[in-house]
PDB file of N, CA, C, O and CB in Angstrom:
ATOM      1  N   MET A   1       0.849  -1.169   0.000  1.00  0.00           N
ATOM      2  CA  MET A   1       0.000   0.000   0.000  1.00  0.00           C
ATOM      3  C   MET A   1       0.893   1.229   0.000  1.00  0.00           C
ATOM      4  O   MET A   1       1.876   1.288   0.738  1.00  0.00           O
ATOM      5  CB  MET A   1      -0.965   0.000   1.217  1.00  0.00           C
ATOM      6  N   SER A   2       0.558   2.196  -0.814  1.00  0.00           N
ATOM      7  CA  SER A   2       1.354   3.418  -0.901  1.00  0.00           C
ATOM      8  C   SER A   2       0.611   4.571  -0.243  1.00  0.00           C
ATOM      9  O   SER A   2      -0.536   4.857  -0.585  1.00  0.00           O
ATOM     10  CB  SER A   2       1.680   3.757  -2.370  1.00  0.00           C
ATOM     11  N   VAL A   3       1.266   5.226   0.695  1.00  0.00           N
ATOM     12  CA  VAL A   3       0.678   6.399   1.345  1.00  0.00           C
ATOM     13  C   VAL A   3       1.526   7.643   1.069  1.00  0.00           C
ATOM     14  O   VAL A   3       1.386   8.662   1.746  1.00  0.00           O
ATOM     15  CB  VAL A   3       0.546   6.165   2.870  1.00  0.00           C
ATOM     16  N   GLU A   4       2.386   7.552   0.092  1.00  0.00           N
ATOM     17  CA  GLU A   4       3.206   8.699  -0.277  1.00  0.00           C
ATOM     18  C   GLU A   4       2.280   9.821  -0.732  1.00  0.00           C
ATOM     19  O   GLU A   4       1.262   9.572  -1.377  1.00  0.00           O
ATOM     20  CB  GLU A   4       4.235   8.328  -1.394  1.00  0.00           C
ATOM     21  N   GLY A   5       2.634  11.035  -0.399  1.00  0.00           N
ATOM     22  CA  GLY A   5       1.823  12.176  -0.788  1.00  0.00           C
ATOM     23  C   GLY A   5       0.863  12.623   0.299  1.00  0.00           C
ATOM     24  O   GLY A   5       0.265  13.693   0.187  1.00  0.00           O
ATOM     25  N   LEU A   6       0.701  11.829   1.347  1.00  0.00           N
ATOM     26  CA  LEU A   6      -0.162  12.232   2.453  1.00  0.00           C
ATOM     27  C   LEU A   6       0.555  13.194   3.389  1.00  0.00           C
ATOM     28  O   LEU A   6      -0.086  13.912   4.156  1.00  0.00           O
ATOM     29  CB  LEU A   6      -0.641  11.009   3.229  1.00  0.00           C
ATOM     30  N   GLY A   7       1.870  13.210   3.328  1.00  0.00           N
ATOM     31  CA  GLY A   7       2.641  14.128   4.150  1.00  0.00           C
ATOM     32  C   GLY A   7       2.793  13.686   5.591  1.00  0.00           C
ATOM     33  O   GLY A   7       3.028  14.513   6.472  1.00  0.00           O
ATOM     34  N   CYS A   8       2.664  12.402   5.842  1.00  0.00           N
ATOM     35  CA  CYS A   8       2.828  11.911   7.207  1.00  0.00           C
ATOM     36  C   CYS A   8       3.835  10.760   7.225  1.00  0.00           C
ATOM     37  O   CYS A   8       4.109  10.131   6.203  1.00  0.00           O
ATOM     38  CB  CYS A   8       1.466  11.455   7.794  1.00  0.00           C
ATOM     39  N   LYS A   9       4.368  10.509   8.399  1.00  0.00           N
ATOM     40  CA  LYS A   9       5.355   9.454   8.592  1.00  0.00           C
ATOM     41  C   LYS A   9       4.636   8.126   8.819  1.00  0.00           C
ATOM     42  O   LYS A   9       3.654   8.069   9.559  1.00  0.00           O
ATOM     43  CB  LYS A   9       6.294   9.784   9.784  1.00  0.00           C
ATOM     44  N   ILE A  10       5.121   7.062   8.186  1.00  0.00           N
ATOM     45  CA  ILE A  10       4.549   5.734   8.386  1.00  0.00           C
ATOM     46  C   ILE A  10       5.080   5.178   9.696  1.00  0.00           C
ATOM     47  O   ILE A  10       6.288   5.001   9.856  1.00  0.00           O
ATOM     48  CB  ILE A  10       4.886   4.781   7.196  1.00  0.00           C
ATOM     49  N   GLY A  11       4.172   4.899  10.642  1.00  0.00           N
ATOM     50  CA  GLY A  11       4.548   4.350  11.937  1.00  0.00           C
ATOM     51  C   GLY A  11       4.740   2.845  11.882  1.00  0.00           C
ATOM     52  O   GLY A  11       5.716   2.316  12.413  1.00  0.00           O
ATOM     53  N   LYS A  12       3.801   2.154  11.233  1.00  0.00           N
ATOM     54  CA  LYS A  12       3.852   0.701  11.088  1.00  0.00           C
ATOM     55  C   LYS A  12       3.303   0.339   9.722  1.00  0.00           C
ATOM     56  O   LYS A  12       2.313   0.912   9.268  1.00  0.00           O
ATOM     57  CB  LYS A  12       3.052  -0.015  12.220  1.00  0.00           C
ATOM     58  N   ASP A  13       3.949  -0.616   9.069  1.00  0.00           N
ATOM     59  CA  ASP A  13       3.514  -1.060   7.745  1.00  0.00           C
ATOM     60  C   ASP A  13       3.410  -2.572   7.750  1.00  0.00           C
ATOM     61  O   ASP A  13       4.420  -3.271   7.828  1.00  0.00           O
ATOM     62  CB  ASP A  13       4.491  -0.576   6.632  1.00  0.00           C
ATOM     63  N   PHE A  14       2.193  -3.073   7.669  1.00  0.00           N
ATOM     64  CA  PHE A  14       1.950  -4.512   7.673  1.00  0.00           C
ATOM     65  C   PHE A  14       1.493  -5.007   6.304  1.00  0.00           C
ATOM     66  O   PHE A  14       0.896  -6.080   6.211  1.00  0.00           O
ATOM     67  CB  PHE A  14       0.910  -4.866   8.728  1.00  0.00           C
ATOM     68  N   GLY A  15       1.757  -4.257   5.249  1.00  0.00           N
ATOM     69  CA  GLY A  15       1.356  -4.659   3.905  1.00  0.00           C
ATOM     70  C   GLY A  15      -0.039  -4.173   3.575  1.00  0.00           C
ATOM     71  O   GLY A  15      -0.192  -3.175   2.870  1.00  0.00           O
ATOM     72  N   ALA A  16      -1.074  -4.866   4.077  1.00  0.00           N
ATOM     73  CA  ALA A  16      -2.461  -4.475   3.802  1.00  0.00           C
ATOM     74  C   ALA A  16      -2.994  -3.507   4.853  1.00  0.00           C
ATOM     75  O   ALA A  16      -4.144  -3.076   4.770  1.00  0.00           O
ATOM     76  CB  ALA A  16      -3.355  -5.711   3.739  1.00  0.00           C
ATOM     77  N   PHE A  17      -2.173  -3.163   5.834  1.00  0.00           N
ATOM     78  CA  PHE A  17      -2.568  -2.285   6.929  1.00  0.00           C
ATOM     79  C   PHE A  17      -1.402  -1.360   7.250  1.00  0.00           C
ATOM     80  O   PHE A  17      -0.291  -1.828   7.500  1.00  0.00           O
ATOM     81  CB  PHE A  17      -2.997  -3.105   8.188  1.00  0.00           C
ATOM     82  N   VAL A  18      -1.642  -0.063   7.245  1.00  0.00           N
ATOM     83  CA  VAL A  18      -0.591   0.919   7.498  1.00  0.00           C
ATOM     84  C   VAL A  18      -1.085   1.906   8.550  1.00  0.00           C
ATOM     85  O   VAL A  18      -2.218   2.382   8.476  1.00  0.00           O
ATOM     86  CB  VAL A  18      -0.183   1.659   6.187  1.00  0.00           C
ATOM     87  N   MET A  19      -0.230   2.215   9.534  1.00  0.00           N
ATOM     88  CA  MET A  19      -0.541   3.247  10.511  1.00  0.00           C
ATOM     89  C   MET A  19       0.379   4.440  10.260  1.00  0.00           C
ATOM     90  O   MET A  19       1.596   4.286  10.162  1.00  0.00           O
ATOM     91  CB  MET A  19      -0.385   2.710  11.971  1.00  0.00           C
ATOM     92  N   CYS A  20      -0.211   5.622  10.158  1.00  0.00           N
ATOM     93  CA  CYS A  20       0.545   6.837   9.899  1.00  0.00           C
ATOM     94  C   CYS A  20       0.529   7.727  11.129  1.00  0.00           C
ATOM     95  O   CYS A  20      -0.508   7.898  11.770  1.00  0.00           O
ATOM     96  CB  CYS A  20      -0.023   7.585   8.684  1.00  0.00           C
ATOM     97  N   ASP A  21       1.688   8.295  11.456  1.00  0.00           N
ATOM     98  CA  ASP A  21       1.792   9.267  12.534  1.00  0.00           C
ATOM     99  C   ASP A  21       1.484  10.641  11.962  1.00  0.00           C
ATOM    100  O   ASP A  21       2.117  11.068  10.996  1.00  0.00           O
ATOM    101  CB  ASP A  21       3.205   9.234  13.197  1.00  0.00           C
ATOM    102  N   LEU A  22       0.515  11.337  12.551  1.00  0.00           N
ATOM    103  CA  LEU A  22       0.102  12.643  12.044  1.00  0.00           C
ATOM    104  C   LEU A  22       0.808  13.802  12.725  1.00  0.00           C
ATOM    105  O   LEU A  22       0.553  14.962  12.403  1.00  0.00           O
ATOM    106  CB  LEU A  22      -1.375  12.804  12.204  1.00  0.00           C
ATOM    107  N   GLY A  23       1.682  13.499  13.651  1.00  0.00           N
ATOM    108  CA  GLY A  23       2.437  14.542  14.326  1.00  0.00           C
ATOM    109  C   GLY A  23       2.298  14.428  15.830  1.00  0.00           C
ATOM    110  O   GLY A  23       1.400  13.759  16.343  1.00  0.00           O
ATOM    111  N   GLU A  24       3.191  15.085  16.516  1.00  0.00           N
ATOM    112  CA  GLU A  24       3.213  15.025  17.971  1.00  0.00           C
ATOM    113  C   GLU A  24       1.905  15.571  18.550  1.00  0.00           C
ATOM    114  O   GLU A  24       1.464  16.662  18.190  1.00  0.00           O
ATOM    115  CB  GLU A  24       4.415  15.813  18.524  1.00  0.00           C
ATOM    116  N   GLY A  25       1.301  14.808  19.439  1.00  0.00           N
ATOM    117  CA  GLY A  25       0.064  15.220  20.070  1.00  0.00           C
ATOM    118  C   GLY A  25      -1.178  14.918  19.260  1.00  0.00           C
ATOM    119  O   GLY A  25      -2.288  15.202  19.708  1.00  0.00           O
ATOM    120  N   SER A  26      -1.015  14.346  18.074  1.00  0.00           N
ATOM    121  CA  SER A  26      -2.155  14.011  17.218  1.00  0.00           C
ATOM    122  C   SER A  26      -2.460  12.529  17.275  1.00  0.00           C
ATOM    123  O   SER A  26      -1.660  11.734  17.767  1.00  0.00           O
ATOM    124  CB  SER A  26      -1.887  14.434  15.776  1.00  0.00           C
ATOM    125  N   SER A  27      -3.606  12.172  16.774  1.00  0.00           N
ATOM    126  CA  SER A  27      -3.997  10.772  16.647  1.00  0.00           C
ATOM    127  C   SER A  27      -3.201  10.128  15.528  1.00  0.00           C
ATOM    128  O   SER A  27      -2.465  10.798  14.804  1.00  0.00           O
ATOM    129  CB  SER A  27      -5.515  10.638  16.384  1.00  0.00           C
ATOM    130  N   GLN A  28      -3.361   8.813  15.395  1.00  0.00           N
ATOM    131  CA  GLN A  28      -2.763   8.095  14.278  1.00  0.00           C
ATOM    132  C   GLN A  28      -3.858   7.767  13.277  1.00  0.00           C
ATOM    133  O   GLN A  28      -5.027   7.629  13.637  1.00  0.00           O
ATOM    134  CB  GLN A  28      -2.037   6.802  14.756  1.00  0.00           C
ATOM    135  N   LEU A  29      -3.469   7.648  12.032  1.00  0.00           N
ATOM    136  CA  LEU A  29      -4.381   7.309  10.956  1.00  0.00           C
ATOM    137  C   LEU A  29      -4.073   5.889  10.509  1.00  0.00           C
ATOM    138  O   LEU A  29      -2.934   5.583  10.159  1.00  0.00           O
ATOM    139  CB  LEU A  29      -4.262   8.315   9.772  1.00  0.00           C
ATOM    140  N   ALA A  30      -5.078   5.018  10.517  1.00  0.00           N
ATOM    141  CA  ALA A  30      -4.899   3.633  10.072  1.00  0.00           C
ATOM    142  C   ALA A  30      -5.608   3.451   8.745  1.00  0.00           C
ATOM    143  O   ALA A  30      -6.768   3.832   8.591  1.00  0.00           O
ATOM    144  CB  ALA A  30      -5.437   2.623  11.127  1.00  0.00           C
ATOM    145  N   LEU A  31      -4.905   2.869   7.792  1.00  0.00           N
ATOM    146  CA  LEU A  31      -5.461   2.618   6.461  1.00  0.00           C
ATOM    147  C   LEU A  31      -5.390   1.138   6.144  1.00  0.00           C
ATOM    148  O   LEU A  31      -4.352   0.502   6.327  1.00  0.00           O
ATOM    149  CB  LEU A  31      -4.712   3.433   5.388  1.00  0.00           C
ATOM    150  N   TYR A  32      -6.494   0.594   5.669  1.00  0.00           N
ATOM    151  CA  TYR A  32      -6.570  -0.795   5.238  1.00  0.00           C
ATOM    152  C   TYR A  32      -6.818  -0.833   3.740  1.00  0.00           C
ATOM    153  O   TYR A  32      -7.450   0.069   3.189  1.00  0.00           O
ATOM    154  CB  TYR A  32      -7.682  -1.560   6.003  1.00  0.00           C
ATOM    155  N   GLU A  33      -6.324  -1.871   3.078  1.00  0.00           N
ATOM    156  CA  GLU A  33      -6.739  -2.119   1.702  1.00  0.00           C
ATOM    157  C   GLU A  33      -8.196  -2.574   1.744  1.00  0.00           C
ATOM    158  O   GLU A  33      -8.633  -3.150   2.740  1.00  0.00           O
ATOM    159  CB  GLU A  33      -5.817  -3.194   0.998  1.00  0.00           C
ATOM    160  N   TRP A  34      -8.938  -2.326   0.695  1.00  0.00           N
ATOM    161  CA  TRP A  34     -10.378  -2.627   0.651  1.00  0.00           C
ATOM    162  C   TRP A  34     -10.668  -4.080   1.041  1.00  0.00           C
ATOM    163  O   TRP A  34     -11.529  -4.324   1.887  1.00  0.00           O
ATOM    164  CB  TRP A  34     -10.933  -2.346  -0.754  1.00  0.00           C
ATOM    165  N   ASN A  35      -9.979  -5.031   0.450  1.00  0.00           N
ATOM    166  CA  ASN A  35     -10.240  -6.443   0.718  1.00  0.00           C
ATOM    167  C   ASN A  35      -9.897  -6.829   2.143  1.00  0.00           C
ATOM    168  O   ASN A  35     -10.584  -7.664   2.731  1.00  0.00           O
ATOM    169  CB  ASN A  35      -9.461  -7.306  -0.241  1.00  0.00           C
ATOM    170  N   ALA A  36      -8.853  -6.245   2.715  1.00  0.00           N
ATOM    171  CA  ALA A  36      -8.484  -6.538   4.091  1.00  0.00           C
ATOM    172  C   ALA A  36      -9.530  -5.996   5.055  1.00  0.00           C
ATOM    173  O   ALA A  36      -9.841  -6.647   6.052  1.00  0.00           O
ATOM    174  CB  ALA A  36      -7.111  -5.952   4.412  1.00  0.00           C
ATOM    175  N   ALA A  37     -10.074  -4.820   4.778  1.00  0.00           N
ATOM    176  CA  ALA A  37     -11.119  -4.252   5.630  1.00  0.00           C
ATOM    177  C   ALA A  37     -12.391  -5.087   5.553  1.00  0.00           C
ATOM    178  O   ALA A  37     -13.072  -5.272   6.561  1.00  0.00           O
ATOM    179  CB  ALA A  37     -11.414  -2.799   5.225  1.00  0.00           C
ATOM    180  N   ALA A  38     -12.716  -5.589   4.375  1.00  0.00           N
ATOM    181  CA  ALA A  38     -13.910  -6.415   4.203  1.00  0.00           C
ATOM    182  C   ALA A  38     -13.806  -7.723   4.975  1.00  0.00           C
ATOM    183  O   ALA A  38     -14.810  -8.236   5.468  1.00  0.00           O
ATOM    184  CB  ALA A  38     -14.143  -6.703   2.727  1.00  0.00           C
ATOM    185  N   GLN A  39     -12.584  -8.270   5.082  1.00  0.00           N
ATOM    186  CA  GLN A  39     -12.382  -9.525   5.819  1.00  0.00           C
ATOM    187  C   GLN A  39     -12.525  -9.303   7.321  1.00  0.00           C
ATOM    188  O   GLN A  39     -12.929 -10.215   8.043  1.00  0.00           O
ATOM    189  CB  GLN A  39     -10.996 -10.119   5.505  1.00  0.00           C
ATOM    190  N   ASP A  40     -12.198  -8.098   7.803  1.00  0.00           N
ATOM    191  CA  ASP A  40     -12.333  -7.772   9.222  1.00  0.00           C
ATOM    192  C   ASP A  40     -13.793  -7.701   9.568  1.00  0.00           C
ATOM    193  O   ASP A  40     -14.143  -7.438  10.719  1.00  0.00           O
ATOM    194  CB  ASP A  40     -11.628  -6.444   9.568  1.00  0.00           C
TER     195      ASP A  40
END
């Protein structure tokens, strides 16, 4: 999964699941691929 262009640092990359750090004091953003989210 590519999150380039979002302007945030990738905290964890599990392939179909990525957590992005939005900055100090902010929440994290979690992104799933469509098929991985459907399986959850």
